[in-house]
Short mmCIF file of C-alpha atoms and ligand atoms in Angstrom, two decimals:
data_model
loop_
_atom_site.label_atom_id
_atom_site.label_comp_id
_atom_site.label_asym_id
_atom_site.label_seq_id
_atom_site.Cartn_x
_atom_site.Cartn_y
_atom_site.Cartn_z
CA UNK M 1 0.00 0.00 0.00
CA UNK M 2 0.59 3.76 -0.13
CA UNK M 3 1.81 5.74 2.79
CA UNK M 4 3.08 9.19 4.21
CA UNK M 5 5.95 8.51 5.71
CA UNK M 6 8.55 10.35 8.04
CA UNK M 7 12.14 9.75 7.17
CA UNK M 8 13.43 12.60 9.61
CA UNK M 9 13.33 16.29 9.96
CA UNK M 10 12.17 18.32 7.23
CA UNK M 11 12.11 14.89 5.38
CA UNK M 12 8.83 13.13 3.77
CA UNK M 13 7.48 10.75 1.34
CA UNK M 14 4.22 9.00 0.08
CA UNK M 15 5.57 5.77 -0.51
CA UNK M 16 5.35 1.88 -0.88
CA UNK M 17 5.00 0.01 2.46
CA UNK M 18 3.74 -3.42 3.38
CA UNK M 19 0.38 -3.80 4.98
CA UNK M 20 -0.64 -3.86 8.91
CA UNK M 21 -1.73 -7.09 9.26
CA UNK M 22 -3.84 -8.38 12.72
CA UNK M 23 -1.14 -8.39 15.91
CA UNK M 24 -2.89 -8.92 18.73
CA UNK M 25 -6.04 -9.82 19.21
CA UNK M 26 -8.00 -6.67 19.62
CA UNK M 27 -6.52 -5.16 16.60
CA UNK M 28 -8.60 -3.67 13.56
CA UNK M 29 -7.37 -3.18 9.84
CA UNK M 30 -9.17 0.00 8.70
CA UNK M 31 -9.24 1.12 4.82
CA UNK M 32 -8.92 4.70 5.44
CA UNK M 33 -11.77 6.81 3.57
CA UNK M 34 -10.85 10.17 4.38
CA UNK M 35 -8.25 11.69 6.59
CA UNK M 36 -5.76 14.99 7.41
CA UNK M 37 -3.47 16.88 8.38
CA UNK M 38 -2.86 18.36 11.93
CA UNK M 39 -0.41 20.94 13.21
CA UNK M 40 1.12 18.37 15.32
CA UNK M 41 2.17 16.43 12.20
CA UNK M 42 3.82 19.65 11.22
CA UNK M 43 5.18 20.08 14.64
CA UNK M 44 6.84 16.30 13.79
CA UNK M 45 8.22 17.34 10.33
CA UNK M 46 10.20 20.34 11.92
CA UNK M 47 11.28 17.84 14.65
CA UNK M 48 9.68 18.99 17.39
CA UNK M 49 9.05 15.49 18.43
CA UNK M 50 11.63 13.05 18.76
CA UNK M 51 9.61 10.13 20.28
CA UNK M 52 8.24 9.36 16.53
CA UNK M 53 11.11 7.26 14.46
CA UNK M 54 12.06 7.80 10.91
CA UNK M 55 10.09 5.22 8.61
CA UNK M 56 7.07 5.84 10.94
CA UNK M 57 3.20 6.60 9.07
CA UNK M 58 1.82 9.94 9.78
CA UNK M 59 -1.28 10.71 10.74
CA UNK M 60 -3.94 9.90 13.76
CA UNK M 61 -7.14 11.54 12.44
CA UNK M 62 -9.76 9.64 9.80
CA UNK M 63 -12.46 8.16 9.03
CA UNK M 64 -12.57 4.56 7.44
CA UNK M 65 -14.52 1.09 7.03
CA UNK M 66 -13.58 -1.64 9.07
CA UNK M 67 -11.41 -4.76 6.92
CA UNK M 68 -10.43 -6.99 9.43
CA UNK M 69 -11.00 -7.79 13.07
CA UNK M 70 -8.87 -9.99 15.71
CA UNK M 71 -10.58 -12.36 17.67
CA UNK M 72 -11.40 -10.48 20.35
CA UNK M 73 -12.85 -7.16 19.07
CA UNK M 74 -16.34 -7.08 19.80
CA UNK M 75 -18.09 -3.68 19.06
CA UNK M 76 -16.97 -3.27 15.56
CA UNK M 77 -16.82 -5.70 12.40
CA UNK M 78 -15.65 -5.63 9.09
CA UNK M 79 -17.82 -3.15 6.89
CA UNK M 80 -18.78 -0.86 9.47
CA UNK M 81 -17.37 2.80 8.83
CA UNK M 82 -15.67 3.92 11.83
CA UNK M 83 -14.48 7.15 13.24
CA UNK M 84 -10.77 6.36 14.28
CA UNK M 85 -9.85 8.71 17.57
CA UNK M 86 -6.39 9.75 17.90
CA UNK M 87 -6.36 8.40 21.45
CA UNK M 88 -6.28 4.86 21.65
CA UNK M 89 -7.11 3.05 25.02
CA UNK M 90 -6.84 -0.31 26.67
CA UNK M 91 -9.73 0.53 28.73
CA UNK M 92 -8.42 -1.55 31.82
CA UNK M 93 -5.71 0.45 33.40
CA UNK M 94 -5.93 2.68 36.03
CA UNK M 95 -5.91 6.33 34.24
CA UNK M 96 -8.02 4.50 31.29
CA UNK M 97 -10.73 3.53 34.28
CA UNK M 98 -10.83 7.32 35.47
CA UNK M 99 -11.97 7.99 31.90
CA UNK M 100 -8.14 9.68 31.17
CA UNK M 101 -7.53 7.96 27.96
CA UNK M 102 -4.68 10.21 27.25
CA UNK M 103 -2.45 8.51 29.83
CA UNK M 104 -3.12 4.99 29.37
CA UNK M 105 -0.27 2.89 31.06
CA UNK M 106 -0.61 0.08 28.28
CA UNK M 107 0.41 1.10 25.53
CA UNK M 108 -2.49 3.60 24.40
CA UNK M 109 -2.90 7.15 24.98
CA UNK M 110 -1.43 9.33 21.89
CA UNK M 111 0.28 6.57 19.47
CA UNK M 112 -1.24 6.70 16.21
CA UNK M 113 0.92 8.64 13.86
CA UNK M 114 3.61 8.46 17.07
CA UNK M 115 5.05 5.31 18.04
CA UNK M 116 2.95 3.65 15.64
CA UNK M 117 2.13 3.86 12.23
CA UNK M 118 -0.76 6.26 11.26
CA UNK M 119 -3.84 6.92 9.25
CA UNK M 120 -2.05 9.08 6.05
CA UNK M 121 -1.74 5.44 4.16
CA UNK M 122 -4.47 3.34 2.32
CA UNK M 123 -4.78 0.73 5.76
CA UNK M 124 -4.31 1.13 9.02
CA UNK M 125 -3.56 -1.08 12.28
CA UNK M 126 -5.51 0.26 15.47
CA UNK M 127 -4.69 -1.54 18.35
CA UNK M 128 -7.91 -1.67 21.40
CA UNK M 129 -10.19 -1.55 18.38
CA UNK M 130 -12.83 -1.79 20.81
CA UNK M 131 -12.13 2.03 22.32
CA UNK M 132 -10.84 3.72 19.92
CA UNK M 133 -13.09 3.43 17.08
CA UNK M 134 -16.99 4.64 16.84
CA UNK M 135 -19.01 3.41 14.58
CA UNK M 136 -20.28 6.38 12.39
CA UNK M 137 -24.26 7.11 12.49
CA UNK M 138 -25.89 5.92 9.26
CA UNK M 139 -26.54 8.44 7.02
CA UNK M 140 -23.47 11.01 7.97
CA UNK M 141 -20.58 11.68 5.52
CA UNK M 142 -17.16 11.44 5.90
CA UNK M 143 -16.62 15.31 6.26
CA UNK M 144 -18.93 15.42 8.92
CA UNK M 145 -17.39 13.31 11.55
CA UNK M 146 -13.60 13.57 10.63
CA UNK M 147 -12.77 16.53 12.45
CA UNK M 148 -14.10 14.48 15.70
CA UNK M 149 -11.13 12.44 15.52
CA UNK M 150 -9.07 15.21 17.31
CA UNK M 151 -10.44 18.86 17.24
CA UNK M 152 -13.39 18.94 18.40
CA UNK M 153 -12.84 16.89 21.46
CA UNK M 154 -9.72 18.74 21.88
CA UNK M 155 -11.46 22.32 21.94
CA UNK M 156 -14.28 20.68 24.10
CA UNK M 157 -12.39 18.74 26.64
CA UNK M 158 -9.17 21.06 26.86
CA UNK M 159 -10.73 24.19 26.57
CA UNK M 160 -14.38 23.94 27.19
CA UNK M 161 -14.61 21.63 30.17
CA UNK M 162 -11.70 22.18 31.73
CA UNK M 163 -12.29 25.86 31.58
CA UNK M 164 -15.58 25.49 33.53
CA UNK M 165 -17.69 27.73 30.87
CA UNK M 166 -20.75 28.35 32.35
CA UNK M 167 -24.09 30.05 30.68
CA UNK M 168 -23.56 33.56 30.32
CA UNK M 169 -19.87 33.41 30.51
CA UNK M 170 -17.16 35.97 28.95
CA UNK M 171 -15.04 33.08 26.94
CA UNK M 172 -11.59 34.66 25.44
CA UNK M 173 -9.95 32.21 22.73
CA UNK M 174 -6.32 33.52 22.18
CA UNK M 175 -5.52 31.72 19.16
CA UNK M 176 -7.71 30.92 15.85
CA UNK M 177 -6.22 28.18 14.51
CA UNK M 178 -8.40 24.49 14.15
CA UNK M 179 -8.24 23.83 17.76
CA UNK M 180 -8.58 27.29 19.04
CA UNK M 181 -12.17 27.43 16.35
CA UNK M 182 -13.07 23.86 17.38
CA UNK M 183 -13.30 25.39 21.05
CA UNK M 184 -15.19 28.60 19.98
CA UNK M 185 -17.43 26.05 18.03
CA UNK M 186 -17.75 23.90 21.24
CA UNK M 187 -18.45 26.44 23.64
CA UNK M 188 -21.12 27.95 22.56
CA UNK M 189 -22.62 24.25 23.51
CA UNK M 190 -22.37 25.53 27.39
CA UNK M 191 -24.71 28.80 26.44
CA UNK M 192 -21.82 31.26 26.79
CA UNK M 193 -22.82 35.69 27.20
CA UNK M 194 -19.80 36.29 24.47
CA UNK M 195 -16.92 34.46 22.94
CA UNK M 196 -14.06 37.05 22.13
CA UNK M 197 -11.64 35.72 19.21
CA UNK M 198 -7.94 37.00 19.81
CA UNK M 199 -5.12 36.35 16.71
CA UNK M 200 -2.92 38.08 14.60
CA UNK M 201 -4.37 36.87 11.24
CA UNK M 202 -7.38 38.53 10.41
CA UNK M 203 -8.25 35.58 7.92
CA UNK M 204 -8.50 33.19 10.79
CA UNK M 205 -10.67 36.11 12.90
CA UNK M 206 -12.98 36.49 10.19
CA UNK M 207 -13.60 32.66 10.45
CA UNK M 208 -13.89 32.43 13.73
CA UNK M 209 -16.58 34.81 13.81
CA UNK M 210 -18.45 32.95 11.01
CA UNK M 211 -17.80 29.53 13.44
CA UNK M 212 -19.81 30.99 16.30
CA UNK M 213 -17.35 33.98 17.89
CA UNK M 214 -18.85 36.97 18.79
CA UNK M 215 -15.88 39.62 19.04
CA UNK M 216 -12.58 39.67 17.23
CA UNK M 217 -9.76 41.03 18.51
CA UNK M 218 -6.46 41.43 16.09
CA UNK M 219 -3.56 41.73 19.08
CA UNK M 220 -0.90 42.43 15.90
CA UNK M 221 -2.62 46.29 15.65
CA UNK M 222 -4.99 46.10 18.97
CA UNK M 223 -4.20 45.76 22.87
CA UNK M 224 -6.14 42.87 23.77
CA UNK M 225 -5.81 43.39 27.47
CA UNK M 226 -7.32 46.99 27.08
CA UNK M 227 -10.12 45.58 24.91
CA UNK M 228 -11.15 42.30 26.95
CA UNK M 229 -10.91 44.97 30.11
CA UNK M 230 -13.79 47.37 28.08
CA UNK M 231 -15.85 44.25 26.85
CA UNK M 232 -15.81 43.33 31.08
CA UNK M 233 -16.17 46.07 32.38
CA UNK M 234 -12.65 46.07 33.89
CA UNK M 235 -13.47 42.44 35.16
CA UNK M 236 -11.22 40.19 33.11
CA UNK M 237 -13.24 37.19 31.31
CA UNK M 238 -14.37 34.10 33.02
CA UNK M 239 -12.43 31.25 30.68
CA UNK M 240 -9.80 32.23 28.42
CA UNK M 241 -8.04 29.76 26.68
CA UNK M 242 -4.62 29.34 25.19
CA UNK M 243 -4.71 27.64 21.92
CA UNK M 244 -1.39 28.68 20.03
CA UNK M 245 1.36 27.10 22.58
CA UNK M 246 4.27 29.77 22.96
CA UNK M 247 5.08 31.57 26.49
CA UNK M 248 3.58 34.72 25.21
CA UNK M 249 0.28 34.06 24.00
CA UNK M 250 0.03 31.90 27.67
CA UNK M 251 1.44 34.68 29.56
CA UNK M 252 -1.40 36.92 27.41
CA UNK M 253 -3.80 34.40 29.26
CA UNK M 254 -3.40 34.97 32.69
CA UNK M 255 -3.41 38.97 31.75
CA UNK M 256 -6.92 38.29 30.49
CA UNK M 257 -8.76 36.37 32.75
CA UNK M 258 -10.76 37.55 35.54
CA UNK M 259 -9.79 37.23 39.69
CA UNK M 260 -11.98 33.46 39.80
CA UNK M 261 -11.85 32.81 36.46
CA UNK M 262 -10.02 29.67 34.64
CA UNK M 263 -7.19 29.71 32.36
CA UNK M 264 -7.26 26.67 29.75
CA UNK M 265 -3.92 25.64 28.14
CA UNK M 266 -4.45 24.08 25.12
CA UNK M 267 -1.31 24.69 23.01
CA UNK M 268 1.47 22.38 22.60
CA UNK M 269 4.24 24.54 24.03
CA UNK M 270 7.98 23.35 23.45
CA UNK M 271 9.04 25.91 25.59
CA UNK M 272 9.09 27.01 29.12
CA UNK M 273 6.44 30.25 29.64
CA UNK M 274 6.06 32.55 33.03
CA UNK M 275 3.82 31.91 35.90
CA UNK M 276 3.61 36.07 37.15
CA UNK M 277 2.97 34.75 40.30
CA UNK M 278 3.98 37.84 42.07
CA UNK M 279 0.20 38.94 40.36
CA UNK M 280 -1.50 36.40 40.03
CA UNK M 281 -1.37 34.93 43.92
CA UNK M 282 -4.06 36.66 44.95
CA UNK M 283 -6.71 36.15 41.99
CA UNK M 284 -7.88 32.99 43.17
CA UNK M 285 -7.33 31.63 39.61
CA UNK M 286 -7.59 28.05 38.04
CA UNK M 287 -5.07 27.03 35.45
CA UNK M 288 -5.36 23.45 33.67
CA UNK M 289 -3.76 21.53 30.63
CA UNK M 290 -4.55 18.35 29.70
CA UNK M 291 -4.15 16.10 26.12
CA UNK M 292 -7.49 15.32 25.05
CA UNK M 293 -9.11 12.09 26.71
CA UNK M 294 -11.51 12.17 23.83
CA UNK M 295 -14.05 10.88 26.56
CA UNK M 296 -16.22 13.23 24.92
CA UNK M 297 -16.52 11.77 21.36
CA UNK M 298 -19.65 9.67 21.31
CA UNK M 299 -21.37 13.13 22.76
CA UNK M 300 -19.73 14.74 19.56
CA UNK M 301 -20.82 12.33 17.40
CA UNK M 302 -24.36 12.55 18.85
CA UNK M 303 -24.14 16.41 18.65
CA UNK M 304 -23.50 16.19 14.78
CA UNK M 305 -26.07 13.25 13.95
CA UNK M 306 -28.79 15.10 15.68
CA UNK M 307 -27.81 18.11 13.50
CA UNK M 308 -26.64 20.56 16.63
CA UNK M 309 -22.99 20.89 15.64
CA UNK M 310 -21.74 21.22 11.77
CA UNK M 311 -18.10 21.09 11.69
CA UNK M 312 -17.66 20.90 7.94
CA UNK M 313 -16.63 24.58 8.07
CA UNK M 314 -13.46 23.51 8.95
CA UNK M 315 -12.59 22.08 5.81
CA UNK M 316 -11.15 24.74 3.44
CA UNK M 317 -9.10 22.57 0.92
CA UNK M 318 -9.87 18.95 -0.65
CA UNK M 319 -7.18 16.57 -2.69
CA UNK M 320 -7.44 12.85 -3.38
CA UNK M 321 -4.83 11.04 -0.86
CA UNK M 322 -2.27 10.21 -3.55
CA UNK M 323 -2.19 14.42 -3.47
CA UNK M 324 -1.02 14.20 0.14
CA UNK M 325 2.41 15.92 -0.83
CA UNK M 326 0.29 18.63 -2.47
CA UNK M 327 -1.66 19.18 0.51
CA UNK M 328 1.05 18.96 3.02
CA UNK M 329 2.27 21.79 1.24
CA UNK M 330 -0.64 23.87 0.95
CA UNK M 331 -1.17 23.09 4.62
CA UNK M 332 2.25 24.34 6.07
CA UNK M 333 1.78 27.36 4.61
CA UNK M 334 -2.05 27.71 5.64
CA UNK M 335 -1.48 31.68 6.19
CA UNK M 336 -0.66 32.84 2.81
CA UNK M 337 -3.22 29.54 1.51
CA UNK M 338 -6.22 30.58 3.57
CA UNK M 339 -6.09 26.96 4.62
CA UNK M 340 -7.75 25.97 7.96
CA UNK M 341 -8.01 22.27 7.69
CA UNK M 342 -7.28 19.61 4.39
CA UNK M 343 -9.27 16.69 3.76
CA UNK M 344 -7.92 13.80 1.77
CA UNK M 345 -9.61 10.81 0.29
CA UNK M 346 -8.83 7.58 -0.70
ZN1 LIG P 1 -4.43 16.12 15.33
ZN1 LIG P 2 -5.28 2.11 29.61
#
């Protein structure tokens, strides 16, 4: 078969590789149907992330039909089409029994696409086929349910939930990129009073506001501090959420947010930030981070089926998946492209 793979830094290729073939017993073989790209794939490409090998698959977001099941998968059998999560989960240990799927302590958690072979290739091994894959509602498409692989539950776990948005909340999203719109998206799910966009592209603010945001703020020619403080009335918000993952845009957070409020982290950060301390002490503030559980997904799924969340916005650019250089391309450079997210079918 045909596969993306990672041959080290700044190094890719859509290739020949042999199959994934059944290797333990709750494994699936999935035809993959439609998948993307993520930032974190990018993040691997610039070698951000050592833990993934050279000759390793990209990719841990799609949406496929069920080939082959081991002997002991139960929930899923060949011809169903399945949403494949990027968190995979033996379902036994003790983080996967608190519901934190993230930080399973047998193998699962964050793999696919990481320490093993991923969904940008024609087939694809997924180990606890049981939890990781949900069987898409009849009569959705493809496009519909892909960006529930990671984004959405992302936005809504990392940002949302943790954040504690309440009804009539002040939500600030520093950051519209795909997970920074999939928690603007999300949030207005918990009946927020207004969800402020901050970024310094006013393409991506302009989308945002079309995805459910209703204030943009462009922090390249604007203070945001000044403007959250007028939209507050010198309160701060209630949630603010960090969804770009460099000190400044976190430090930006804890500017932003009210004395009581929550501060979300949902950027990948590869570098220390500041904790002001010496100011914030005495605000009574929460602060969380998390990698998405994706404990959330089969309320997602239920969301979209019953026709209360559309995330097809999302998708700006479509190529066949022997285009997957093409789109890589078009993808890394999704500023000058206009490109939010790329979906690729097989
Ligand atoms: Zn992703
Ligand atoms: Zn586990």
């Amino acid at each position: 078969m045909q596969a993306l793979v990672y041959h080290g830094p700044g190094e890719k290729k859509w290739e020949s590789v042999g199959d994934p073939g059944i290797e333990s017993a709750d494994d699936a073989i999935v035809k993959i149907d439609t998948t993307t790209i993520c930032g974190t794939d990018l993040h691997i490409l610039k070698g951000d992330v050592p833990t993934v090998d050279e000759g390793r698959t990209l990719g841990h977001e799609a949406v496929g039909t069920v080939v082959e099941v081991g002997s002991g998968v139960r929930s899923v059998e060949a011809g169903d089409k399945v949403l494949i999560s990027c968190i995979s989960a033996c379902g036994r240990c003790a983080y996967c029994k608190r519901g934190m799927y993230s930080q399973c302590l047998n193998g699962g958690g964050w793999i696919l696409g990481h320490l093993i072979n991923g969904t940008q290739a024609e087939y694809v091994r997924i180990p606890f086929a049981d939890n990781g894959l949900y069987k898409v509602p009849e009569g959705l498409t493809d496009e519909q349910v892909l960006f529930l692989a990671d984004i959405l539950p992302t936005g809504f776990e990392i940002g949302v939930m943790n954040g504690g948005v309440k009804p009539g909340d002040t939500i600030a999203v520093v950051g519209a990129g795909p997970v920074g719109l999939a928690a603007i998206m999300t949030a207005k799910l918990h009946g927020p009073g207004r969800v402020i966009a901050i970024d310094m592209d006013g393409g991506r603010l302009d989308r945002a506001m079309k995805l459910g945001a209703d204030t943009k703020i462009n922090n390249a020619s604007e203070n945001a501090v000044e403007k959250v403080m007028e939209l507050t009335d010198g309160l701060g918000a209630d949630t603010v959420m960090e969804a770009v993952g460099i000190p400044e845009t976190f430090e930006l957070c804890t500017e932003l947010v009210r004395p009581g409020g929550h501060v979300a982290n949902i950027g990948v950060h590869g570098a220390p930030a500041t904790l002001h301390l010496e100011a914030l002490w005495i605000k009574s503030i929460t602060i969380t981070t998390g990698l998405v559980d994706t404990h959330s997904t089969p309320t997602l799924l239920k969301l979209v089926a019953e026709g209360r969340l559309d995330s097809t916005a999302f998708a700006t650019h479509r190529y066949g998946l022997g285009e997957i250089m093409d789109a890589y391309d078009v993808f890394s450079d999704a500023a000058s492209n206009d490109a939010m997210k790329v979906v690729l079918s097989n």
